[in-house]
Amino acid sequence: MYCSQCGVKATGRFCHQCGSPLQTPDASLTPGDDDSPSDQTDWEQDARYEHIVRVAAVRTVIARHAASAPKGLSGEAILALYDKIVASPIPLEKLAAVVQPLYASWGIRTGKERTEVVGVPIGRAIARTLCSFARHGQTFHGAEQSAAGCALTADLPSSVCAPKGTLTISLVRHGQQTRVAATTDIPGQMYDWGKSHRSLDQLFSDLQTSLGLPASPRQAEPTVLQFG
């Protein structure tokens, strides 16, 4: 079966990629009962996240990006290495684990926002966003659905610049285009030293590229010329 959250192939009760519970398909359903799009339907016009992630071709591309995502050092791992090199009465790794939530409880946080209209239909924009999450090792948490689109949330992994944060993407149908509003939120730190800007640059750059996703069936259909 495939995880409905991140799209990877998984077995058991929980997804090995994102940890989400795996839902066993209802044996009483026959193909087409849930009216979700398939590879042969015009899925890129569908604003429903759960339908997009069920398209086999989309899941395959998401899994491919997840498998090739870089495995960088987290901010906590970097502090742990520093503690081994430089003697300190209070290990920095343990200090950061206490200070960040304390600062967050005081309302100290940072983040950026950006909104753009992307020239692709809503379903393709959703698929590209999921691919971008997988491509950059941003663990996907879930979606909130609306009639015109959805909001997708993922982790911003911790780094030497800033601790772990959250990236929230709102995608709304805008004719044959998609209005995308992206927000970063990093609690417990006043400055992120460009981490938010770089993350938003990556996202909107990915939204402008195909990322290996297939053409929709409508685009693939040959044009029939009539004469007479």
JSON list of C-alpha atoms in Angstrom, two decimals:
[
{"chain": "A", "resi": 1, "resn": "MET", "atom": "CA", "xyz": [0.00, 0.00, 0.00]},
{"chain": "A", "resi": 2, "resn": "TYR", "atom": "CA", "xyz": [0.97, 3.66, -0.27]},
{"chain": "A", "resi": 3, "resn": "CYS", "atom": "CA", "xyz": [1.07, 6.28, 2.50]},
{"chain": "A", "resi": 4, "resn": "SER", "atom": "CA", "xyz": [-1.70, 8.85, 2.02]},
{"chain": "A", "resi": 5, "resn": "GLN", "atom": "CA", "xyz": [0.52, 11.53, 3.61]},
{"chain": "A", "resi": 6, "resn": "CYS", "atom": "CA", "xyz": [3.87, 11.32, 1.76]},
{"chain": "A", "resi": 7, "resn": "GLY", "atom": "CA", "xyz": [3.08, 8.89, -1.06]},
{"chain": "A", "resi": 8, "resn": "VAL", "atom": "CA", "xyz": [5.83, 6.30, -0.43]},
{"chain": "A", "resi": 9, "resn": "LYS", "atom": "CA", "xyz": [5.19, 2.56, -0.64]},
{"chain": "A", "resi": 10, "resn": "ALA", "atom": "CA", "xyz": [5.00, 1.10, 2.87]},
{"chain": "A", "resi": 11, "resn": "THR", "atom": "CA", "xyz": [3.77, -1.87, 4.86]},
{"chain": "A", "resi": 12, "resn": "GLY", "atom": "CA", "xyz": [2.63, -2.38, 8.47]},
{"chain": "A", "resi": 13, "resn": "ARG", "atom": "CA", "xyz": [0.68, 0.05, 10.60]},
{"chain": "A", "resi": 14, "resn": "PHE", "atom": "CA", "xyz": [2.85, 3.16, 10.17]},
{"chain": "A", "resi": 15, "resn": "CYS", "atom": "CA", "xyz": [4.78, 4.77, 7.28]},
{"chain": "A", "resi": 16, "resn": "HIS", "atom": "CA", "xyz": [8.56, 4.37, 7.59]},
{"chain": "A", "resi": 17, "resn": "GLN", "atom": "CA", "xyz": [9.08, 7.73, 5.84]},
{"chain": "A", "resi": 18, "resn": "CYS", "atom": "CA", "xyz": [6.80, 10.11, 7.78]},
{"chain": "A", "resi": 19, "resn": "GLY", "atom": "CA", "xyz": [5.35, 7.98, 10.60]},
{"chain": "A", "resi": 20, "resn": "SER", "atom": "CA", "xyz": [1.71, 8.50, 9.60]},
{"chain": "A", "resi": 21, "resn": "PRO", "atom": "CA", "xyz": [-0.80, 5.67, 10.24]},
{"chain": "A", "resi": 22, "resn": "LEU", "atom": "CA", "xyz": [-1.36, 3.53, 7.17]},
{"chain": "A", "resi": 23, "resn": "GLN", "atom": "CA", "xyz": [-4.96, 3.02, 6.10]},
{"chain": "A", "resi": 24, "resn": "THR", "atom": "CA", "xyz": [-5.83, -0.39, 4.73]},
{"chain": "A", "resi": 25, "resn": "PRO", "atom": "CA", "xyz": [-8.00, -0.12, 1.62]},
{"chain": "A", "resi": 26, "resn": "ASP", "atom": "CA", "xyz": [-11.59, -1.22, 2.14]},
{"chain": "A", "resi": 27, "resn": "ALA", "atom": "CA", "xyz": [-11.98, -4.55, 0.36]},
{"chain": "A", "resi": 28, "resn": "SER", "atom": "CA", "xyz": [-15.65, -3.77, -0.28]},
{"chain": "A", "resi": 29, "resn": "LEU", "atom": "CA", "xyz": [-14.72, -0.90, -2.59]},
{"chain": "A", "resi": 30, "resn": "THR", "atom": "CA", "xyz": [-14.27, -1.52, -6.26]},
{"chain": "A", "resi": 31, "resn": "PRO", "atom": "CA", "xyz": [-12.13, 0.63, -8.58]},
{"chain": "A", "resi": 32, "resn": "GLY", "atom": "CA", "xyz": [-13.81, 3.97, -9.18]},
{"chain": "A", "resi": 33, "resn": "ASP", "atom": "CA", "xyz": [-15.95, 3.90, -6.00]},
{"chain": "A", "resi": 34, "resn": "ASP", "atom": "CA", "xyz": [-14.00, 6.76, -4.38]},
{"chain": "A", "resi": 35, "resn": "ASP", "atom": "CA", "xyz": [-13.99, 8.81, -7.63]},
{"chain": "A", "resi": 36, "resn": "SER", "atom": "CA", "xyz": [-10.31, 9.65, -7.05]},
{"chain": "A", "resi": 37, "resn": "PRO", "atom": "CA", "xyz": [-8.32, 10.52, -10.17]},
{"chain": "A", "resi": 38, "resn": "SER", "atom": "CA", "xyz": [-6.06, 7.98, -11.82]},
{"chain": "A", "resi": 39, "resn": "ASP", "atom": "CA", "xyz": [-3.16, 8.36, -14.23]},
{"chain": "A", "resi": 40, "resn": "GLN", "atom": "CA", "xyz": [-5.71, 8.41, -17.06]},
{"chain": "A", "resi": 41, "resn": "THR", "atom": "CA", "xyz": [-7.83, 11.28, -15.72]},
{"chain": "A", "resi": 42, "resn": "ASP", "atom": "CA", "xyz": [-7.12, 15.00, -15.70]},
{"chain": "A", "resi": 43, "resn": "TRP", "atom": "CA", "xyz": [-5.85, 14.95, -12.12]},
{"chain": "A", "resi": 44, "resn": "GLU", "atom": "CA", "xyz": [-4.12, 18.33, -12.40]},
{"chain": "A", "resi": 45, "resn": "GLN", "atom": "CA", "xyz": [-7.52, 20.07, -12.29]},
{"chain": "A", "resi": 46, "resn": "ASP", "atom": "CA", "xyz": [-8.42, 18.40, -8.96]},
{"chain": "A", "resi": 47, "resn": "ALA", "atom": "CA", "xyz": [-8.03, 20.60, -5.86]},
{"chain": "A", "resi": 48, "resn": "ARG", "atom": "CA", "xyz": [-8.29, 17.68, -3.41]},
{"chain": "A", "resi": 49, "resn": "TYR", "atom": "CA", "xyz": [-4.96, 16.69, -1.85]},
{"chain": "A", "resi": 50, "resn": "GLU", "atom": "CA", "xyz": [-6.05, 13.14, -1.01]},
{"chain": "A", "resi": 51, "resn": "HIS", "atom": "CA", "xyz": [-6.97, 12.54, -4.64]},
{"chain": "A", "resi": 52, "resn": "ILE", "atom": "CA", "xyz": [-3.70, 13.90, -6.01]},
{"chain": "A", "resi": 53, "resn": "VAL", "atom": "CA", "xyz": [-1.57, 11.72, -3.75]},
{"chain": "A", "resi": 54, "resn": "ARG", "atom": "CA", "xyz": [-3.47, 8.60, -4.87]},
{"chain": "A", "resi": 55, "resn": "VAL", "atom": "CA", "xyz": [-2.35, 9.00, -8.47]},
{"chain": "A", "resi": 56, "resn": "ALA", "atom": "CA", "xyz": [0.30, 6.30, -8.96]},
{"chain": "A", "resi": 57, "resn": "ALA", "atom": "CA", "xyz": [2.51, 8.42, -11.22]},
{"chain": "A", "resi": 58, "resn": "VAL", "atom": "CA", "xyz": [2.54, 11.26, -8.69]},
{"chain": "A", "resi": 59, "resn": "ARG", "atom": "CA", "xyz": [3.39, 8.90, -5.81]},
{"chain": "A", "resi": 60, "resn": "THR", "atom": "CA", "xyz": [6.26, 7.44, -7.82]},
{"chain": "A", "resi": 61, "resn": "VAL", "atom": "CA", "xyz": [7.83, 10.85, -8.44]},
{"chain": "A", "resi": 62, "resn": "ILE", "atom": "CA", "xyz": [7.42, 11.90, -4.78]},
{"chain": "A", "resi": 63, "resn": "ALA", "atom": "CA", "xyz": [9.11, 8.68, -3.63]},
{"chain": "A", "resi": 64, "resn": "ARG", "atom": "CA", "xyz": [11.96, 9.23, -6.10]},
{"chain": "A", "resi": 65, "resn": "HIS", "atom": "CA", "xyz": [12.62, 12.73, -4.72]},
{"chain": "A", "resi": 66, "resn": "ALA", "atom": "CA", "xyz": [12.45, 11.46, -1.12]},
{"chain": "A", "resi": 67, "resn": "ALA", "atom": "CA", "xyz": [15.01, 8.74, -1.88]},
{"chain": "A", "resi": 68, "resn": "SER", "atom": "CA", "xyz": [17.49, 11.25, -3.32]},
{"chain": "A", "resi": 69, "resn": "ALA", "atom": "CA", "xyz": [17.01, 14.00, -0.70]},
{"chain": "A", "resi": 70, "resn": "PRO", "atom": "CA", "xyz": [20.30, 15.15, 0.89]},
{"chain": "A", "resi": 71, "resn": "LYS", "atom": "CA", "xyz": [20.90, 13.99, 4.45]},
{"chain": "A", "resi": 72, "resn": "GLY", "atom": "CA", "xyz": [22.48, 17.04, 6.05]},
{"chain": "A", "resi": 73, "resn": "LEU", "atom": "CA", "xyz": [23.56, 17.47, 9.66]},
{"chain": "A", "resi": 74, "resn": "SER", "atom": "CA", "xyz": [20.88, 18.88, 11.96]},
{"chain": "A", "resi": 75, "resn": "GLY", "atom": "CA", "xyz": [21.61, 21.81, 14.23]},
{"chain": "A", "resi": 76, "resn": "GLU", "atom": "CA", "xyz": [21.52, 19.45, 17.23]},
{"chain": "A", "resi": 77, "resn": "ALA", "atom": "CA", "xyz": [24.09, 17.14, 15.61]},
{"chain": "A", "resi": 78, "resn": "ILE", "atom": "CA", "xyz": [26.40, 20.08, 14.89]},
{"chain": "A", "resi": 79, "resn": "LEU", "atom": "CA", "xyz": [26.22, 21.23, 18.52]},
{"chain": "A", "resi": 80, "resn": "ALA", "atom": "CA", "xyz": [26.96, 17.68, 19.69]},
{"chain": "A", "resi": 81, "resn": "LEU", "atom": "CA", "xyz": [30.08, 17.60, 17.51]},
{"chain": "A", "resi": 82, "resn": "TYR", "atom": "CA", "xyz": [31.15, 21.00, 18.86]},
{"chain": "A", "resi": 83, "resn": "ASP", "atom": "CA", "xyz": [30.74, 19.73, 22.43]},
{"chain": "A", "resi": 84, "resn": "LYS", "atom": "CA", "xyz": [33.20, 16.92, 21.67]},
{"chain": "A", "resi": 85, "resn": "ILE", "atom": "CA", "xyz": [35.82, 19.37, 20.38]},
{"chain": "A", "resi": 86, "resn": "VAL", "atom": "CA", "xyz": [35.47, 22.26, 22.84]},
{"chain": "A", "resi": 87, "resn": "ALA", "atom": "CA", "xyz": [35.21, 21.61, 26.57]},
{"chain": "A", "resi": 88, "resn": "SER", "atom": "CA", "xyz": [32.26, 23.42, 28.14]},
{"chain": "A", "resi": 89, "resn": "PRO", "atom": "CA", "xyz": [30.76, 23.23, 31.65]},
{"chain": "A", "resi": 90, "resn": "ILE", "atom": "CA", "xyz": [27.28, 23.08, 30.04]},
{"chain": "A", "resi": 91, "resn": "PRO", "atom": "CA", "xyz": [26.96, 21.05, 26.82]},
{"chain": "A", "resi": 92, "resn": "LEU", "atom": "CA", "xyz": [25.57, 23.28, 24.08]},
{"chain": "A", "resi": 93, "resn": "GLU", "atom": "CA", "xyz": [23.32, 20.52, 22.75]},
{"chain": "A", "resi": 94, "resn": "LYS", "atom": "CA", "xyz": [21.54, 20.21, 26.11]},
{"chain": "A", "resi": 95, "resn": "LEU", "atom": "CA", "xyz": [21.46, 23.98, 26.59]},
{"chain": "A", "resi": 96, "resn": "ALA", "atom": "CA", "xyz": [19.76, 24.49, 23.21]},
{"chain": "A", "resi": 97, "resn": "ALA", "atom": "CA", "xyz": [17.16, 21.83, 24.06]},
{"chain": "A", "resi": 98, "resn": "VAL", "atom": "CA", "xyz": [16.17, 23.91, 27.10]},
{"chain": "A", "resi": 99, "resn": "VAL", "atom": "CA", "xyz": [16.57, 27.45, 25.76]},
{"chain": "A", "resi": 100, "resn": "GLN", "atom": "CA", "xyz": [14.61, 27.09, 22.50]},
{"chain": "A", "resi": 101, "resn": "PRO", "atom": "CA", "xyz": [11.29, 25.97, 24.06]},
{"chain": "A", "resi": 102, "resn": "LEU", "atom": "CA", "xyz": [11.74, 28.57, 26.81]},
{"chain": "A", "resi": 103, "resn": "TYR", "atom": "CA", "xyz": [12.19, 31.38, 24.29]},
{"chain": "A", "resi": 104, "resn": "ALA", "atom": "CA", "xyz": [9.26, 30.05, 22.27]},
{"chain": "A", "resi": 105, "resn": "SER", "atom": "CA", "xyz": [7.05, 30.21, 25.38]},
{"chain": "A", "resi": 106, "resn": "TRP", "atom": "CA", "xyz": [7.99, 33.88, 25.67]},
{"chain": "A", "resi": 107, "resn": "GLY", "atom": "CA", "xyz": [6.73, 34.48, 22.14]},
{"chain": "A", "resi": 108, "resn": "ILE", "atom": "CA", "xyz": [10.17, 34.81, 20.54]},
{"chain": "A", "resi": 109, "resn": "ARG", "atom": "CA", "xyz": [10.06, 33.51, 16.97]},
{"chain": "A", "resi": 110, "resn": "THR", "atom": "CA", "xyz": [10.88, 34.43, 13.40]},
{"chain": "A", "resi": 111, "resn": "GLY", "atom": "CA", "xyz": [9.48, 33.69, 9.96]},
{"chain": "A", "resi": 112, "resn": "LYS", "atom": "CA", "xyz": [8.77, 35.03, 6.49]},
{"chain": "A", "resi": 113, "resn": "GLU", "atom": "CA", "xyz": [5.82, 35.09, 4.09]},
{"chain": "A", "resi": 114, "resn": "ARG", "atom": "CA", "xyz": [5.60, 35.10, 0.30]},
{"chain": "A", "resi": 115, "resn": "THR", "atom": "CA", "xyz": [2.68, 34.95, -2.13]},
{"chain": "A", "resi": 116, "resn": "GLU", "atom": "CA", "xyz": [2.83, 34.32, -5.88]},
{"chain": "A", "resi": 117, "resn": "VAL", "atom": "CA", "xyz": [0.53, 33.14, -8.65]},
{"chain": "A", "resi": 118, "resn": "VAL", "atom": "CA", "xyz": [1.98, 30.03, -10.30]},
{"chain": "A", "resi": 119, "resn": "GLY", "atom": "CA", "xyz": [1.03, 29.35, -13.91]},
{"chain": "A", "resi": 120, "resn": "VAL", "atom": "CA", "xyz": [-0.16, 25.74, -13.47]},
{"chain": "A", "resi": 121, "resn": "PRO", "atom": "CA", "xyz": [-3.53, 24.23, -12.43]},
{"chain": "A", "resi": 122, "resn": "ILE", "atom": "CA", "xyz": [-4.22, 23.53, -8.76]},
{"chain": "A", "resi": 123, "resn": "GLY", "atom": "CA", "xyz": [-3.65, 19.76, -8.87]},
{"chain": "A", "resi": 124, "resn": "ARG", "atom": "CA", "xyz": [-0.24, 20.09, -10.49]},
{"chain": "A", "resi": 125, "resn": "ALA", "atom": "CA", "xyz": [0.75, 22.82, -7.99]},
{"chain": "A", "resi": 126, "resn": "ILE", "atom": "CA", "xyz": [-0.20, 20.47, -5.12]},
{"chain": "A", "resi": 127, "resn": "ALA", "atom": "CA", "xyz": [1.86, 17.66, -6.66]},
{"chain": "A", "resi": 128, "resn": "ARG", "atom": "CA", "xyz": [4.86, 19.95, -7.18]},
{"chain": "A", "resi": 129, "resn": "THR", "atom": "CA", "xyz": [4.65, 21.15, -3.56]},
{"chain": "A", "resi": 130, "resn": "LEU", "atom": "CA", "xyz": [4.71, 17.57, -2.28]},
{"chain": "A", "resi": 131, "resn": "CYS", "atom": "CA", "xyz": [7.69, 16.82, -4.53]},
{"chain": "A", "resi": 132, "resn": "SER", "atom": "CA", "xyz": [9.47, 19.91, -3.18]},
{"chain": "A", "resi": 133, "resn": "PHE", "atom": "CA", "xyz": [8.93, 18.75, 0.40]},
{"chain": "A", "resi": 134, "resn": "ALA", "atom": "CA", "xyz": [10.38, 15.34, -0.43]},
{"chain": "A", "resi": 135, "resn": "ARG", "atom": "CA", "xyz": [13.25, 16.81, -2.45]},
{"chain": "A", "resi": 136, "resn": "HIS", "atom": "CA", "xyz": [14.53, 18.90, 0.46]},
{"chain": "A", "resi": 137, "resn": "GLY", "atom": "CA", "xyz": [13.94, 16.42, 3.29]},
{"chain": "A", "resi": 138, "resn": "GLN", "atom": "CA", "xyz": [11.02, 18.39, 4.73]},
{"chain": "A", "resi": 139, "resn": "THR", "atom": "CA", "xyz": [8.82, 15.90, 6.57]},
{"chain": "A", "resi": 140, "resn": "PHE", "atom": "CA", "xyz": [5.20, 16.32, 5.52]},
{"chain": "A", "resi": 141, "resn": "HIS", "atom": "CA", "xyz": [2.69, 16.59, 8.38]},
{"chain": "A", "resi": 142, "resn": "GLY", "atom": "CA", "xyz": [-0.73, 16.92, 6.84]},
{"chain": "A", "resi": 143, "resn": "ALA", "atom": "CA", "xyz": [-3.27, 18.86, 4.83]},
{"chain": "A", "resi": 144, "resn": "GLU", "atom": "CA", "xyz": [-6.32, 21.00, 5.50]},
{"chain": "A", "resi": 145, "resn": "GLN", "atom": "CA", "xyz": [-8.80, 20.85, 2.66]},
{"chain": "A", "resi": 146, "resn": "SER", "atom": "CA", "xyz": [-11.14, 23.55, 1.35]},
{"chain": "A", "resi": 147, "resn": "ALA", "atom": "CA", "xyz": [-13.37, 23.74, -1.71]},
{"chain": "A", "resi": 148, "resn": "ALA", "atom": "CA", "xyz": [-10.89, 25.85, -3.69]},
{"chain": "A", "resi": 149, "resn": "GLY", "atom": "CA", "xyz": [-7.64, 24.24, -2.58]},
{"chain": "A", "resi": 150, "resn": "CYS", "atom": "CA", "xyz": [-5.71, 23.11, 0.48]},
{"chain": "A", "resi": 151, "resn": "ALA", "atom": "CA", "xyz": [-3.01, 24.02, 2.99]},
{"chain": "A", "resi": 152, "resn": "LEU", "atom": "CA", "xyz": [0.01, 21.68, 3.28]},
{"chain": "A", "resi": 153, "resn": "THR", "atom": "CA", "xyz": [2.35, 21.69, 6.28]},
{"chain": "A", "resi": 154, "resn": "ALA", "atom": "CA", "xyz": [5.89, 20.31, 6.60]},
{"chain": "A", "resi": 155, "resn": "ASP", "atom": "CA", "xyz": [8.90, 20.58, 8.88]},
{"chain": "A", "resi": 156, "resn": "LEU", "atom": "CA", "xyz": [11.80, 22.90, 8.20]},
{"chain": "A", "resi": 157, "resn": "PRO", "atom": "CA", "xyz": [14.69, 20.74, 9.44]},
{"chain": "A", "resi": 158, "resn": "SER", "atom": "CA", "xyz": [17.00, 22.28, 12.02]},
{"chain": "A", "resi": 159, "resn": "SER", "atom": "CA", "xyz": [20.35, 23.53, 10.77]},
{"chain": "A", "resi": 160, "resn": "VAL", "atom": "CA", "xyz": [23.36, 25.52, 11.93]},
{"chain": "A", "resi": 161, "resn": "CYS", "atom": "CA", "xyz": [21.35, 28.70, 11.15]},
{"chain": "A", "resi": 162, "resn": "ALA", "atom": "CA", "xyz": [18.17, 27.98, 13.09]},
{"chain": "A", "resi": 163, "resn": "PRO", "atom": "CA", "xyz": [16.27, 25.26, 14.97]},
{"chain": "A", "resi": 164, "resn": "LYS", "atom": "CA", "xyz": [13.44, 23.22, 13.47]},
{"chain": "A", "resi": 165, "resn": "GLY", "atom": "CA", "xyz": [10.47, 25.20, 12.19]},
{"chain": "A", "resi": 166, "resn": "THR", "atom": "CA", "xyz": [7.33, 24.80, 10.12]},
{"chain": "A", "resi": 167, "resn": "LEU", "atom": "CA", "xyz": [6.60, 25.53, 6.46]},
{"chain": "A", "resi": 168, "resn": "THR", "atom": "CA", "xyz": [2.91, 26.04, 5.59]},
{"chain": "A", "resi": 169, "resn": "ILE", "atom": "CA", "xyz": [1.78, 26.31, 1.96]},
{"chain": "A", "resi": 170, "resn": "SER", "atom": "CA", "xyz": [-1.72, 27.50, 1.03]},
{"chain": "A", "resi": 171, "resn": "LEU", "atom": "CA", "xyz": [-2.74, 26.62, -2.54]},
{"chain": "A", "resi": 172, "resn": "VAL", "atom": "CA", "xyz": [-5.95, 28.10, -3.97]},
{"chain": "A", "resi": 173, "resn": "ARG", "atom": "CA", "xyz": [-7.41, 27.70, -7.46]},
{"chain": "A", "resi": 174, "resn": "HIS", "atom": "CA", "xyz": [-6.99, 30.89, -9.51]},
{"chain": "A", "resi": 175, "resn": "GLY", "atom": "CA", "xyz": [-8.64, 30.12, -12.83]},
{"chain": "A", "resi": 176, "resn": "GLN", "atom": "CA", "xyz": [-6.21, 27.86, -14.68]},
{"chain": "A", "resi": 177, "resn": "GLN", "atom": "CA", "xyz": [-3.43, 29.03, -12.35]},
{"chain": "A", "resi": 178, "resn": "THR", "atom": "CA", "xyz": [-2.77, 28.65, -8.61]},
{"chain": "A", "resi": 179, "resn": "ARG", "atom": "CA", "xyz": [-2.33, 31.27, -5.92]},
{"chain": "A", "resi": 180, "resn": "VAL", "atom": "CA", "xyz": [0.38, 30.06, -3.55]},
{"chain": "A", "resi": 181, "resn": "ALA", "atom": "CA", "xyz": [0.97, 31.65, -0.13]},
{"chain": "A", "resi": 182, "resn": "ALA", "atom": "CA", "xyz": [3.92, 30.24, 1.83]},
{"chain": "A", "resi": 183, "resn": "THR", "atom": "CA", "xyz": [4.80, 30.95, 5.47]},
{"chain": "A", "resi": 184, "resn": "THR", "atom": "CA", "xyz": [7.76, 29.87, 7.59]},
{"chain": "A", "resi": 185, "resn": "ASP", "atom": "CA", "xyz": [7.61, 29.81, 11.38]},
{"chain": "A", "resi": 186, "resn": "ILE", "atom": "CA", "xyz": [10.69, 29.17, 13.53]},
{"chain": "A", "resi": 187, "resn": "PRO", "atom": "CA", "xyz": [9.96, 29.35, 17.28]},
{"chain": "A", "resi": 188, "resn": "GLY", "atom": "CA", "xyz": [12.54, 30.18, 19.92]},
{"chain": "A", "resi": 189, "resn": "GLN", "atom": "CA", "xyz": [14.85, 32.30, 17.76]},
{"chain": "A", "resi": 190, "resn": "MET", "atom": "CA", "xyz": [14.69, 35.96, 16.76]},
{"chain": "A", "resi": 191, "resn": "TYR", "atom": "CA", "xyz": [16.82, 35.67, 13.57]},
{"chain": "A", "resi": 192, "resn": "ASP", "atom": "CA", "xyz": [17.17, 32.74, 11.19]},
{"chain": "A", "resi": 193, "resn": "TRP", "atom": "CA", "xyz": [20.15, 34.11, 9.19]},
{"chain": "A", "resi": 194, "resn": "GLY", "atom": "CA", "xyz": [18.43, 33.69, 5.83]},
{"chain": "A", "resi": 195, "resn": "LYS", "atom": "CA", "xyz": [17.00, 30.21, 6.37]},
{"chain": "A", "resi": 196, "resn": "SER", "atom": "CA", "xyz": [13.41, 31.30, 5.69]},
{"chain": "A", "resi": 197, "resn": "HIS", "atom": "CA", "xyz": [14.35, 33.21, 2.54]},
{"chain": "A", "resi": 198, "resn": "ARG", "atom": "CA", "xyz": [16.33, 30.24, 1.19]},
{"chain": "A", "resi": 199, "resn": "SER", "atom": "CA", "xyz": [13.48, 27.83, 1.93]},
{"chain": "A", "resi": 200, "resn": "LEU", "atom": "CA", "xyz": [10.94, 30.04, 0.15]},
{"chain": "A", "resi": 201, "resn": "ASP", "atom": "CA", "xyz": [13.32, 30.51, -2.80]},
{"chain": "A", "resi": 202, "resn": "GLN", "atom": "CA", "xyz": [13.63, 26.71, -3.10]},
{"chain": "A", "resi": 203, "resn": "LEU", "atom": "CA", "xyz": [9.88, 26.20, -2.95]},
{"chain": "A", "resi": 204, "resn": "PHE", "atom": "CA", "xyz": [8.91, 28.78, -5.57]},
{"chain": "A", "resi": 205, "resn": "SER", "atom": "CA", "xyz": [11.74, 27.67, -7.84]},
{"chain": "A", "resi": 206, "resn": "ASP", "atom": "CA", "xyz": [10.44, 24.09, -7.62]},
{"chain": "A", "resi": 207, "resn": "LEU", "atom": "CA", "xyz": [6.90, 25.27, -8.38]},
{"chain": "A", "resi": 208, "resn": "GLN", "atom": "CA", "xyz": [8.16, 26.67, -11.69]},
{"chain": "A", "resi": 209, "resn": "THR", "atom": "CA", "xyz": [9.68, 23.35, -12.83]},
{"chain": "A", "resi": 210, "resn": "SER", "atom": "CA", "xyz": [8.13, 20.01, -13.77]},
{"chain": "A", "resi": 211, "resn": "LEU", "atom": "CA", "xyz": [10.10, 18.03, -11.12]},
{"chain": "A", "resi": 212, "resn": "GLY", "atom": "CA", "xyz": [9.63, 14.92, -13.25]},
{"chain": "A", "resi": 213, "resn": "LEU", "atom": "CA", "xyz": [5.84, 14.84, -12.97]},
{"chain": "A", "resi": 214, "resn": "PRO", "atom": "CA", "xyz": [4.09, 13.44, -16.05]},
{"chain": "A", "resi": 215, "resn": "ALA", "atom": "CA", "xyz": [2.00, 15.48, -18.45]},
{"chain": "A", "resi": 216, "resn": "SER", "atom": "CA", "xyz": [-1.72, 15.30, -17.81]},
{"chain": "A", "resi": 217, "resn": "PRO", "atom": "CA", "xyz": [-3.76, 13.01, -20.10]},
{"chain": "A", "resi": 218, "resn": "ARG", "atom": "CA", "xyz": [-5.44, 16.08, -21.59]},
{"chain": "A", "resi": 219, "resn": "GLN", "atom": "CA", "xyz": [-2.07, 17.55, -22.55]},
{"chain": "A", "resi": 220, "resn": "ALA", "atom": "CA", "xyz": [-0.88, 14.23, -23.92]},
{"chain": "A", "resi": 221, "resn": "GLU", "atom": "CA", "xyz": [-3.84, 13.76, -26.24]},
{"chain": "A", "resi": 222, "resn": "PRO", "atom": "CA", "xyz": [-2.87, 14.42, -29.88]},
{"chain": "A", "resi": 223, "resn": "THR", "atom": "CA", "xyz": [-4.63, 17.25, -31.66]},
{"chain": "A", "resi": 224, "resn": "VAL", "atom": "CA", "xyz": [-7.08, 16.03, -34.31]},
{"chain": "A", "resi": 225, "resn": "LEU", "atom": "CA", "xyz": [-7.24, 18.25, -37.37]},
{"chain": "A", "resi": 226, "resn": "GLN", "atom": "CA", "xyz": [-10.45, 18.32, -39.37]},
{"chain": "A", "resi": 227, "resn": "PHE", "atom": "CA", "xyz": [-10.67, 19.42, -42.99]},
{"chain": "A", "resi": 228, "resn": "GLY", "atom": "CA", "xyz": [-13.57, 20.18, -45.26]}
]
